[in-house]
Amino acid sequence: MLRISIQTILRGALMAGGIGLFLAASPLEVAAQDRTPMRIAVEGAFPPFNYLDANNKLQGFDIDIANALCEVSKFECQFIIEKWDDIIPDLVADKYDAIISSMSMSLERRQKVAFTEKYYNSPSVFIARKDSSISDVSPAALSDKILGVTSSTAQESYANHLYPEMKKTVFRSSPELYKGLADGSVDIILEDKLAIYDWIANTKAGSCCEFKGPDLVDITYFGEGAGIALRLDDKERLTRLNEALKSIKADGTYDMINAKYFPFSIQ
């Protein structure tokens, strides 16, 4: 930047002449120095919540919420893309400070990490192709079908416990899961309803498919919504982020981010 270049030249000239000069930091520099770095893990493969765009830049609802929270709570967001299978173990191992990646607050996860208040809520749902004969999604009715789920998700855990007899294909990411449904590799999938909404409503590939059966809201597996995960002993950061969540909901920031991705409220 031009301003920095001029300051650098002035410093060099004055120091060369034996004169030292302390240049006052700009308000932006002071603000940056006052912020506490917060390393935030995201999967980066869960559109429209978090994903890499054509320029390999992180985008999505989670990213916008994280940036808004950092602004209010005086953190400096530092995003780290992490494999979903490793995301909780590496948080516990202090490789980053928070997970803002649409993580449902299940009872199992609450034993390993602390969560903020929820920042959105979404049921899970079965999805099948429109030309499928599937209408009943009970375990008995689906016993001879192949179910697709994403690895290390609440949906995988739910399917393993409540649909133990079904054959299952476990995919590494949501885009791979959707492709498996569209190309017929599996008969039906179980997914977060909001996560797959955009694919079904707004993509050519997703037009093949539709929701089947009722919304699933089992607290044991899906928790009480998506929260920000922190280490169990990180009380100070938990308090700051909860206060920031209240702030962005009160001042309309949350609603603006919500409207960018969904034509309805997801609180």
C-alpha positions as protocol buffer text, in pm:
chain_id: "A"
residue {
  index: 1
  type: MET
  ca { x: 0 y: 0 z: 0 }
}
residue {
  index: 2
  type: LEU
  ca { x: 116 y: 358 z: -78 }
}
residue {
  index: 3
  type: ARG
  ca { x: 81 y: 476 z: 284 }
}
residue {
  index: 4
  type: ILE
  ca { x: 312 y: 203 z: 411 }
}
residue {
  index: 5
  type: SER
  ca { x: 567 y: 267 z: 139 }
}
residue {
  index: 6
  type: ILE
  ca { x: 589 y: 637 z: 229 }
}
residue {
  index: 7
  type: GLN
  ca { x: 630 y: 558 z: 599 }
}
residue {
  index: 8
  type: THR
  ca { x: 905 y: 311 z: 519 }
}
residue {
  index: 9
  type: ILE
  ca { x: 1091 y: 567 z: 307 }
}
residue {
  index: 10
  type: LEU
  ca { x: 1063 y: 831 z: 578 }
}
residue {
  index: 11
  type: ARG
  ca { x: 1192 y: 591 z: 843 }
}
residue {
  index: 12
  type: GLY
  ca { x: 1489 y: 497 z: 627 }
}
residue {
  index: 13
  type: ALA
  ca { x: 1577 y: 857 z: 547 }
}
residue {
  index: 14
  type: LEU
  ca { x: 1551 y: 975 z: 906 }
}
residue {
  index: 15
  type: MET
  ca { x: 1743 y: 680 z: 1050 }
}
residue {
  index: 16
  type: ALA
  ca { x: 2016 y: 732 z: 793 }
}
residue {
  index: 17
  type: GLY
  ca { x: 2051 y: 1088 z: 921 }
}
residue {
  index: 18
  type: GLY
  ca { x: 2084 y: 965 z: 1279 }
}
residue {
  index: 19
  type: ILE
  ca { x: 1733 y: 1073 z: 1377 }
}
residue {
  index: 20
  type: GLY
  ca { x: 1479 y: 823 z: 1512 }
}
residue {
  index: 21
  type: LEU
  ca { x: 1107 y: 889 z: 1462 }
}
residue {
  index: 22
  type: PHE
  ca { x: 814 y: 691 z: 1603 }
}
residue {
  index: 23
  type: LEU
  ca { x: 522 y: 706 z: 1362 }
}
residue {
  index: 24
  type: ALA
  ca { x: 180 y: 680 z: 1518 }
}
residue {
  index: 25
  type: ALA
  ca { x: -16 y: 371 z: 1419 }
}
residue {
  index: 26
  type: SER
  ca { x: -333 y: 428 z: 1222 }
}
residue {
  index: 27
  type: PRO
  ca { x: -671 y: 348 z: 1382 }
}
residue {
  index: 28
  type: LEU
  ca { x: -696 y: 36 z: 1164 }
}
residue {
  index: 29
  type: GLU
  ca { x: -355 y: -86 z: 1281 }
}
residue {
  index: 30
  type: VAL
  ca { x: -447 y: -24 z: 1643 }
}
residue {
  index: 31
  type: ALA
  ca { x: -775 y: -211 z: 1598 }
}
residue {
  index: 32
  type: ALA
  ca { x: -594 y: -510 z: 1446 }
}
residue {
  index: 33
  type: GLN
  ca { x: -342 y: -514 z: 1729 }
}
residue {
  index: 34
  type: ASP
  ca { x: -623 y: -511 z: 1986 }
}
residue {
  index: 35
  type: ARG
  ca { x: -788 y: -822 z: 1845 }
}
residue {
  index: 36
  type: THR
  ca { x: -722 y: -1169 z: 1986 }
}
residue {
  index: 37
  type: PRO
  ca { x: -645 y: -1424 z: 1711 }
}
residue {
  index: 38
  type: MET
  ca { x: -898 y: -1707 z: 1699 }
}
residue {
  index: 39
  type: ARG
  ca { x: -815 y: -2012 z: 1489 }
}
residue {
  index: 40
  type: ILE
  ca { x: -1142 y: -2143 z: 1343 }
}
residue {
  index: 41
  type: ALA
  ca { x: -1180 y: -2487 z: 1187 }
}
residue {
  index: 42
  type: VAL
  ca { x: -1424 y: -2542 z: 901 }
}
residue {
  index: 43
  type: GLU
  ca { x: -1472 y: -2840 z: 673 }
}
residue {
  index: 44
  type: GLY
  ca { x: -1494 y: -2630 z: 357 }
}
residue {
  index: 45
  type: ALA
  ca { x: -1711 y: -2890 z: 179 }
}
residue {
  index: 46
  type: PHE
  ca { x: -2062 y: -2826 z: 310 }
}
residue {
  index: 47
  type: PRO
  ca { x: -2237 y: -2573 z: 85 }
}
residue {
  index: 48
  type: PRO
  ca { x: -2411 y: -2337 z: 137 }
}
residue {
  index: 49
  type: PHE
  ca { x: -2271 y: -2326 z: 491 }
}
residue {
  index: 50
  type: ASN
  ca { x: -1899 y: -2353 z: 419 }
}
residue {
  index: 51
  type: TYR
  ca { x: -1724 y: -2422 z: 89 }
}
residue {
  index: 52
  type: LEU
  ca { x: -1444 y: -2312 z: -143 }
}
residue {
  index: 53
  type: ASP
  ca { x: -1552 y: -2096 z: -437 }
}
residue {
  index: 54
  type: ALA
  ca { x: -1403 y: -2089 z: -787 }
}
residue {
  index: 55
  type: ASN
  ca { x: -1116 y: -1875 z: -655 }
}
residue {
  index: 56
  type: ASN
  ca { x: -1044 y: -2123 z: -375 }
}
residue {
  index: 57
  type: LYS
  ca { x: -1177 y: -1877 z: -117 }
}
residue {
  index: 58
  type: LEU
  ca { x: -1393 y: -1983 z: 178 }
}
residue {
  index: 59
  type: GLN
  ca { x: -1756 y: -1875 z: 148 }
}
residue {
  index: 60
  type: GLY
  ca { x: -2087 y: -1961 z: 310 }
}
residue {
  index: 61
  type: PHE
  ca { x: -2324 y: -1899 z: 598 }
}
residue {
  index: 62
  type: ASP
  ca { x: -2079 y: -2030 z: 861 }
}
residue {
  index: 63
  type: ILE
  ca { x: -1802 y: -1806 z: 730 }
}
residue {
  index: 64
  type: ASP
  ca { x: -2020 y: -1494 z: 733 }
}
residue {
  index: 65
  type: ILE
  ca { x: -2144 y: -1571 z: 1084 }
}
residue {
  index: 66
  type: ALA
  ca { x: -1788 y: -1630 z: 1206 }
}
residue {
  index: 67
  type: ASN
  ca { x: -1668 y: -1299 z: 1061 }
}
residue {
  index: 68
  type: ALA
  ca { x: -1961 y: -1114 z: 1218 }
}
residue {
  index: 69
  type: LEU
  ca { x: -1890 y: -1272 z: 1557 }
}
residue {
  index: 70
  type: CYS
  ca { x: -1521 y: -1187 z: 1532 }
}
residue {
  index: 71
  type: GLU
  ca { x: -1607 y: -826 z: 1455 }
}
residue {
  index: 72
  type: VAL
  ca { x: -1832 y: -790 z: 1758 }
}
residue {
  index: 73
  type: SER
  ca { x: -1621 y: -986 z: 2007 }
}
residue {
  index: 74
  type: LYS
  ca { x: -1287 y: -837 z: 1897 }
}
residue {
  index: 75
  type: PHE
  ca { x: -1138 y: -1160 z: 1768 }
}
residue {
  index: 76
  type: GLU
  ca { x: -926 y: -1189 z: 1454 }
}
residue {
  index: 77
  type: CYS
  ca { x: -1070 y: -1479 z: 1250 }
}
residue {
  index: 78
  type: GLN
  ca { x: -806 y: -1720 z: 1118 }
}
residue {
  index: 79
  type: PHE
  ca { x: -974 y: -1999 z: 920 }
}
residue {
  index: 80
  type: ILE
  ca { x: -831 y: -2350 z: 894 }
}
residue {
  index: 81
  type: ILE
  ca { x: -979 y: -2614 z: 661 }
}
residue {
  index: 82
  type: GLU
  ca { x: -996 y: -2948 z: 841 }
}
residue {
  index: 83
  type: LYS
  ca { x: -1116 y: -3297 z: 754 }
}
residue {
  index: 84
  type: TRP
  ca { x: -1446 y: -3365 z: 927 }
}
residue {
  index: 85
  type: ASP
  ca { x: -1325 y: -3691 z: 1084 }
}
residue {
  index: 86
  type: ASP
  ca { x: -1041 y: -3504 z: 1257 }
}
residue {
  index: 87
  type: ILE
  ca { x: -1221 y: -3183 z: 1346 }
}
residue {
  index: 88
  type: ILE
  ca { x: -1306 y: -3257 z: 1712 }
}
residue {
  index: 89
  type: PRO
  ca { x: -985 y: -3445 z: 1802 }
}
residue {
  index: 90
  type: ASP
  ca { x: -773 y: -3162 z: 1663 }
}
residue {
  index: 91
  type: LEU
  ca { x: -975 y: -2900 z: 1854 }
}
residue {
  index: 92
  type: VAL
  ca { x: -913 y: -3093 z: 2176 }
}
residue {
  index: 93
  type: ALA
  ca { x: -543 y: -3116 z: 2080 }
}
residue {
  index: 94
  type: ASP
  ca { x: -529 y: -2732 z: 2059 }
}
residue {
  index: 95
  type: LYS
  ca { x: -460 y: -2716 z: 1686 }
}
residue {
  index: 96
  type: TYR
  ca { x: -726 y: -2445 z: 1667 }
}
residue {
  index: 97
  type: ASP
  ca { x: -961 y: -2267 z: 1904 }
}
residue {
  index: 98
  type: ALA
  ca { x: -1313 y: -2315 z: 1769 }
}
residue {
  index: 99
  type: ILE
  ca { x: -1521 y: -2509 z: 1518 }
}
residue {
  index: 100
  type: ILE
  ca { x: -1774 y: -2300 z: 1325 }
}
residue {
  index: 101
  type: SER
  ca { x: -1880 y: -2559 z: 1072 }
}
residue {
  index: 102
  type: SER
  ca { x: -2251 y: -2642 z: 1115 }
}
residue {
  index: 103
  type: MET
  ca { x: -2183 y: -2888 z: 1395 }
}
residue {
  index: 104
  type: SER
  ca { x: -2495 y: -3030 z: 1558 }
}
residue {
  index: 105
  type: MET
  ca { x: -2478 y: -3033 z: 1936 }
}
residue {
  index: 106
  type: SER
  ca { x: -2540 y: -3403 z: 2000 }
}
residue {
  index: 107
  type: LEU
  ca { x: -2511 y: -3558 z: 2346 }
}
residue {
  index: 108
  type: GLU
  ca { x: -2207 y: -3757 z: 2231 }
}
residue {
  index: 109
  type: ARG
  ca { x: -2023 y: -3444 z: 2117 }
}
residue {
  index: 110
  type: ARG
  ca { x: -2113 y: -3255 z: 2436 }
}
residue {
  index: 111
  type: GLN
  ca { x: -1901 y: -3506 z: 2628 }
}
residue {
  index: 112
  type: LYS
  ca { x: -1593 y: -3397 z: 2431 }
}
residue {
  index: 113
  type: VAL
  ca { x: -1641 y: -3024 z: 2364 }
}
residue {
  index: 114
  type: ALA
  ca { x: -1832 y: -2723 z: 2494 }
}
residue {
  index: 115
  type: PHE
  ca { x: -2089 y: -2549 z: 2274 }
}
residue {
  index: 116
  type: THR
  ca { x: -2218 y: -2194 z: 2252 }
}
residue {
  index: 117
  type: GLU
  ca { x: -2587 y: -2127 z: 2223 }
}
residue {
  index: 118
  type: LYS
  ca { x: -2722 y: -2250 z: 1889 }
}
residue {
  index: 119
  type: TYR
  ca { x: -2672 y: -2022 z: 1591 }
}
residue {
  index: 120
  type: TYR
  ca { x: -2915 y: -2206 z: 1366 }
}
residue {
  index: 121
  type: ASN
  ca { x: -3140 y: -2508 z: 1373 }
}
residue {
  index: 122
  type: SER
  ca { x: -3214 y: -2763 z: 1105 }
}
residue {
  index: 123
  type: PRO
  ca { x: -3381 y: -3105 z: 1104 }
}
residue {
  index: 124
  type: SER
  ca { x: -3245 y: -3403 z: 918 }
}
residue {
  index: 125
  type: VAL
  ca { x: -3443 y: -3569 z: 641 }
}
residue {
  index: 126
  type: PHE
  ca { x: -3436 y: -3858 z: 396 }
}
residue {
  index: 127
  type: ILE
  ca { x: -3398 y: -3773 z: 26 }
}
residue {
  index: 128
  type: ALA
  ca { x: -3458 y: -4002 z: -272 }
}
residue {
  index: 129
  type: ARG
  ca { x: -3489 y: -3965 z: -647 }
}
residue {
  index: 130
  type: LYS
  ca { x: -3828 y: -3852 z: -776 }
}
residue {
  index: 131
  type: ASP
  ca { x: -3862 y: -4170 z: -984 }
}
residue {
  index: 132
  type: SER
  ca { x: -3812 y: -4386 z: -675 }
}
residue {
  index: 133
  type: SER
  ca { x: -4098 y: -4598 z: -541 }
}
residue {
  index: 134
  type: ILE
  ca { x: -3995 y: -4515 z: -183 }
}
residue {
  index: 135
  type: SER
  ca { x: -4265 y: -4349 z: 24 }
}
residue {
  index: 136
  type: ASP
  ca { x: -4231 y: -4516 z: 363 }
}
residue {
  index: 137
  type: VAL
  ca { x: -3900 y: -4443 z: 538 }
}
residue {
  index: 138
  type: SER
  ca { x: -3943 y: -4677 z: 834 }
}
residue {
  index: 139
  type: PRO
  ca { x: -3660 y: -4926 z: 905 }
}
residue {
  index: 140
  type: ALA
  ca { x: -3876 y: -5217 z: 788 }
}
residue {
  index: 141
  type: ALA
  ca { x: -3970 y: -5049 z: 459 }
}
residue {
  index: 142
  type: LEU
  ca { x: -3609 y: -4956 z: 380 }
}
residue {
  index: 143
  type: SER
  ca { x: -3448 y: -5284 z: 486 }
}
residue {
  index: 144
  type: ASP
  ca { x: -3362 y: -5386 z: 129 }
}
residue {
  index: 145
  type: LYS
  ca { x: -3240 y: -5041 z: 18 }
}
residue {
  index: 146
  type: ILE
  ca { x: -2891 y: -4887 z: 14 }
}
residue {
  index: 147
  type: LEU
  ca { x: -2861 y: -4580 z: 233 }
}
residue {
  index: 148
  type: GLY
  ca { x: -2602 y: -4307 z: 182 }
}
residue {
  index: 149
  type: VAL
  ca { x: -2462 y: -4097 z: 470 }
}
residue {
  index: 150
  type: THR
  ca { x: -2162 y: -3873 z: 522 }
}
residue {
  index: 151
  type: SER
  ca { x: -1877 y: -3997 z: 741 }
}
residue {
  index: 152
  type: SER
  ca { x: -1864 y: -3899 z: 1111 }
}
residue {
  index: 153
  type: THR
  ca { x: -2194 y: -3710 z: 1104 }
}
residue {
  index: 154
  type: ALA
  ca { x: -2497 y: -3719 z: 1329 }
}
residue {
  index: 155
  type: GLN
  ca { x: -2685 y: -3870 z: 1035 }
}
residue {
  index: 156
  type: GLU
  ca { x: -2441 y: -4164 z: 1017 }
}
residue {
  index: 157
  type: SER
  ca { x: -2479 y: -4226 z: 1390 }
}
residue {
  index: 158
  type: TYR
  ca { x: -2859 y: -4208 z: 1367 }
}
residue {
  index: 159
  type: ALA
  ca { x: -2866 y: -4452 z: 1073 }
}
residue {
  index: 160
  type: ASN
  ca { x: -2632 y: -4699 z: 1240 }
}
residue {
  index: 161
  type: HIS
  ca { x: -2846 y: -4713 z: 1554 }
}
residue {
  index: 162
  type: LEU
  ca { x: -3199 y: -4692 z: 1414 }
}
residue {
  index: 163
  type: TYR
  ca { x: -3147 y: -4858 z: 1073 }
}
residue {
  index: 164
  type: PRO
  ca { x: -2895 y: -5130 z: 1161 }
}
residue {
  index: 165
  type: GLU
  ca { x: -3016 y: -5376 z: 896 }
}
residue {
  index: 166
  type: MET
  ca { x: -2976 y: -5141 z: 601 }
}
residue {
  index: 167
  type: LYS
  ca { x: -2678 y: -5161 z: 370 }
}
residue {
  index: 168
  type: LYS
  ca { x: -2492 y: -4831 z: 390 }
}
residue {
  index: 169
  type: THR
  ca { x: -2245 y: -4639 z: 177 }
}
residue {
  index: 170
  type: VAL
  ca { x: -2044 y: -4383 z: 371 }
}
residue {
  index: 171
  type: PHE
  ca { x: -1925 y: -4083 z: 170 }
}
residue {
  index: 172
  type: ARG
  ca { x: -1642 y: -3847 z: 267 }
}
residue {
  index: 173
  type: SER
  ca { x: -1833 y: -3523 z: 202 }
}
residue {
  index: 174
  type: SER
  ca { x: -2181 y: -3391 z: 130 }
}
residue {
  index: 175
  type: PRO
  ca { x: -2114 y: -3316 z: -241 }
}
residue {
  index: 176
  type: GLU
  ca { x: -2003 y: -3679 z: -286 }
}
residue {
  index: 177
  type: LEU
  ca { x: -2316 y: -3793 z: -101 }
}
residue {
  index: 178
  type: TYR
  ca { x: -2542 y: -3593 z: -334 }
}
residue {
  index: 179
  type: LYS
  ca { x: -2363 y: -3726 z: -642 }
}
residue {
  index: 180
  type: GLY
  ca { x: -2410 y: -4082 z: -516 }
}
residue {
  index: 181
  type: LEU
  ca { x: -2784 y: -4025 z: -490 }
}
residue {
  index: 182
  type: ALA
  ca { x: -2811 y: -3857 z: -829 }
}
residue {
  index: 183
  type: ASP
  ca { x: -2616 y: -4127 z: -1014 }
}
residue {
  index: 184
  type: GLY
  ca { x: -2797 y: -4415 z: -844 }
}
residue {
  index: 185
  type: SER
  ca { x: -2510 y: -4547 z: -634 }
}
residue {
  index: 186
  type: VAL
  ca { x: -2749 y: -4542 z: -338 }
}
residue {
  index: 187
  type: ASP
  ca { x: -3127 y: -4557 z: -317 }
}
residue {
  index: 188
  type: ILE
  ca { x: -3179 y: -4294 z: -49 }
}
residue {
  index: 189
  type: ILE
  ca { x: -2969 y: -4062 z: 166 }
}
residue {
  index: 190
  type: LEU
  ca { x: -3002 y: -3903 z: 509 }
}
residue {
  index: 191
  type: GLU
  ca { x: -2884 y: -3544 z: 534 }
}
residue {
  index: 192
  type: ASP
  ca { x: -2926 y: -3211 z: 712 }
}
residue {
  index: 193
  type: LYS
  ca { x: -3230 y: -3049 z: 549 }
}
residue {
  index: 194
  type: LEU
  ca { x: -3090 y: -2698 z: 519 }
}
residue {
  index: 195
  type: ALA
  ca { x: -2758 y: -2822 z: 384 }
}
residue {
  index: 196
  type: ILE
  ca { x: -2922 y: -3003 z: 95 }
}
residue {
  index: 197
  type: TYR
  ca { x: -3198 y: -2746 z: 36 }
}
residue {
  index: 198
  type: ASP
  ca { x: -2993 y: -2535 z: -206 }
}
residue {
  index: 199
  type: TRP
  ca { x: -2883 y: -2842 z: -406 }
}
residue {
  index: 200
  type: ILE
  ca { x: -3243 y: -2959 z: -449 }
}
residue {
  index: 201
  type: ALA
  ca { x: -3397 y: -2616 z: -509 }
}
residue {
  index: 202
  type: ASN
  ca { x: -3133 y: -2444 z: -719 }
}
residue {
  index: 203
  type: THR
  ca { x: -2921 y: -2695 z: -911 }
}
residue {
  index: 204
  type: LYS
  ca { x: -2990 y: -2904 z: -1219 }
}
residue {
  index: 205
  type: ALA
  ca { x: -2840 y: -3213 z: -1056 }
}
residue {
  index: 206
  type: GLY
  ca { x: -3059 y: -3171 z: -747 }
}
residue {
  index: 207
  type: SER
  ca { x: -3381 y: -3145 z: -948 }
}
residue {
  index: 208
  type: CYS
  ca { x: -3373 y: -3526 z: -971 }
}
residue {
  index: 209
  type: CYS
  ca { x: -3458 y: -3567 z: -608 }
}
residue {
  index: 210
  type: GLU
  ca { x: -3703 y: -3481 z: -329 }
}
residue {
  index: 211
  type: PHE
  ca { x: -3756 y: -3509 z: 45 }
}
residue {
  index: 212
  type: LYS
  ca { x: -3910 y: -3830 z: 175 }
}
residue {
  index: 213
  type: GLY
  ca { x: -4087 y: -3874 z: 506 }
}
residue {
  index: 214
  type: PRO
  ca { x: -4105 y: -3638 z: 805 }
}
residue {
  index: 215
  type: ASP
  ca { x: -3837 y: -3410 z: 944 }
}
residue {
  index: 216
  type: LEU
  ca { x: -3617 y: -3586 z: 1201 }
}
residue {
  index: 217
  type: VAL
  ca { x: -3547 y: -3390 z: 1520 }
}
residue {
  index: 218
  type: ASP
  ca { x: -3410 y: -3651 z: 1761 }
}
residue {
  index: 219
  type: ILE
  ca { x: -3212 y: -3456 z: 2025 }
}
residue {
  index: 220
  type: THR
  ca { x: -2998 y: -3758 z: 2114 }
}
residue {
  index: 221
  type: TYR
  ca { x: -2842 y: -3767 z: 1767 }
}
residue {
  index: 222
  type: PHE
  ca { x: -2903 y: -3424 z: 1617 }
}
residue {
  index: 223
  type: GLY
  ca { x: -2884 y: -3212 z: 1932 }
}
residue {
  index: 224
  type: GLU
  ca { x: -3067 y: -2884 z: 1968 }
}
residue {
  index: 225
  type: GLY
  ca { x: -2926 y: -2711 z: 1662 }
}
residue {
  index: 226
  type: ALA
  ca { x: -2581 y: -2613 z: 1537 }
}
residue {
  index: 227
  type: GLY
  ca { x: -2340 y: -2454 z: 1781 }
}
residue {
  index: 228
  type: ILE
  ca { x: -1981 y: -2333 z: 1793 }
}
residue {
  index: 229
  type: ALA
  ca { x: -1757 y: -2597 z: 1949 }
}
residue {
  index: 230
  type: LEU
  ca { x: -1481 y: -2501 z: 2194 }
}
residue {
  index: 231
  type: ARG
  ca { x: -1256 y: -2688 z: 2432 }
}
residue {
  index: 232
  type: LEU
  ca { x: -1433 y: -2776 z: 2756 }
}
residue {
  index: 233
  type: ASP
  ca { x: -1216 y: -2543 z: 2965 }
}
residue {
  index: 234
  type: ASP
  ca { x: -1241 y: -2241 z: 2731 }
}
residue {
  index: 235
  type: LYS
  ca { x: -1492 y: -2050 z: 2945 }
}
residue {
  index: 236
  type: GLU
  ca { x: -1378 y: -1699 z: 2855 }
}
residue {
  index: 237
  type: ARG
  ca { x: -1412 y: -1752 z: 2479 }
}
residue {
  index: 238
  type: LEU
  ca { x: -1747 y: -1923 z: 2530 }
}
residue {
  index: 239
  type: THR
  ca { x: -1882 y: -1619 z: 2714 }
}
residue {
  index: 240
  type: ARG
  ca { x: -1753 y: -1374 z: 2452 }
}
residue {
  index: 241
  type: LEU
  ca { x: -1902 y: -1570 z: 2162 }
}
residue {
  index: 242
  type: ASN
  ca { x: -2240 y: -1613 z: 2332 }
}
residue {
  index: 243
  type: GLU
  ca { x: -2254 y: -1238 z: 2394 }
}
residue {
  index: 244
  type: ALA
  ca { x: -2160 y: -1174 z: 2031 }
}
residue {
  index: 245
  type: LEU
  ca { x: -2434 y: -1410 z: 1911 }
}
residue {
  index: 246
  type: LYS
  ca { x: -2692 y: -1214 z: 2110 }
}
residue {
  index: 247
  type: SER
  ca { x: -2556 y: -891 z: 1963 }
}
residue {
  index: 248
  type: ILE
  ca { x: -2573 y: -990 z: 1595 }
}
residue {
  index: 249
  type: LYS
  ca { x: -2923 y: -1127 z: 1642 }
}
residue {
  index: 250
  type: ALA
  ca { x: -3038 y: -807 z: 1813 }
}
residue {
  index: 251
  type: ASP
  ca { x: -2889 y: -559 z: 1565 }
}
residue {
  index: 252
  type: GLY
  ca { x: -3013 y: -730 z: 1246 }
}
residue {
  index: 253
  type: THR
  ca { x: -2675 y: -863 z: 1127 }
}
residue {
  index: 254
  type: TYR
  ca { x: -2785 y: -1225 z: 1166 }
}
residue {
  index: 255
  type: ASP
  ca { x: -3104 y: -1165 z: 967 }
}
residue {
  index: 256
  type: MET
  ca { x: -2907 y: -1009 z: 679 }
}
residue {
  index: 257
  type: ILE
  ca { x: -2674 y: -1311 z: 664 }
}
residue {
  index: 258
  type: ASN
  ca { x: -2971 y: -1548 z: 688 }
}
residue {
  index: 259
  type: ALA
  ca { x: -3147 y: -1373 z: 395 }
}
residue {
  index: 260
  type: LYS
  ca { x: -2833 y: -1404 z: 180 }
}
residue {
  index: 261
  type: TYR
  ca { x: -2863 y: -1784 z: 182 }
}
residue {
  index: 262
  type: PHE
  ca { x: -3224 y: -1877 z: 267 }
}
residue {
  index: 263
  type: PRO
  ca { x: -3565 y: -1725 z: 188 }
}
residue {
  index: 264
  type: PHE
  ca { x: -3683 y: -1820 z: 538 }
}
residue {
  index: 265
  type: SER
  ca { x: -3551 y: -1792 z: 894 }
}
residue {
  index: 266
  type: ILE
  ca { x: -3323 y: -2071 z: 1015 }
}
residue {
  index: 267
  type: GLN
  ca { x: -3295 y: -1953 z: 1376 }
}
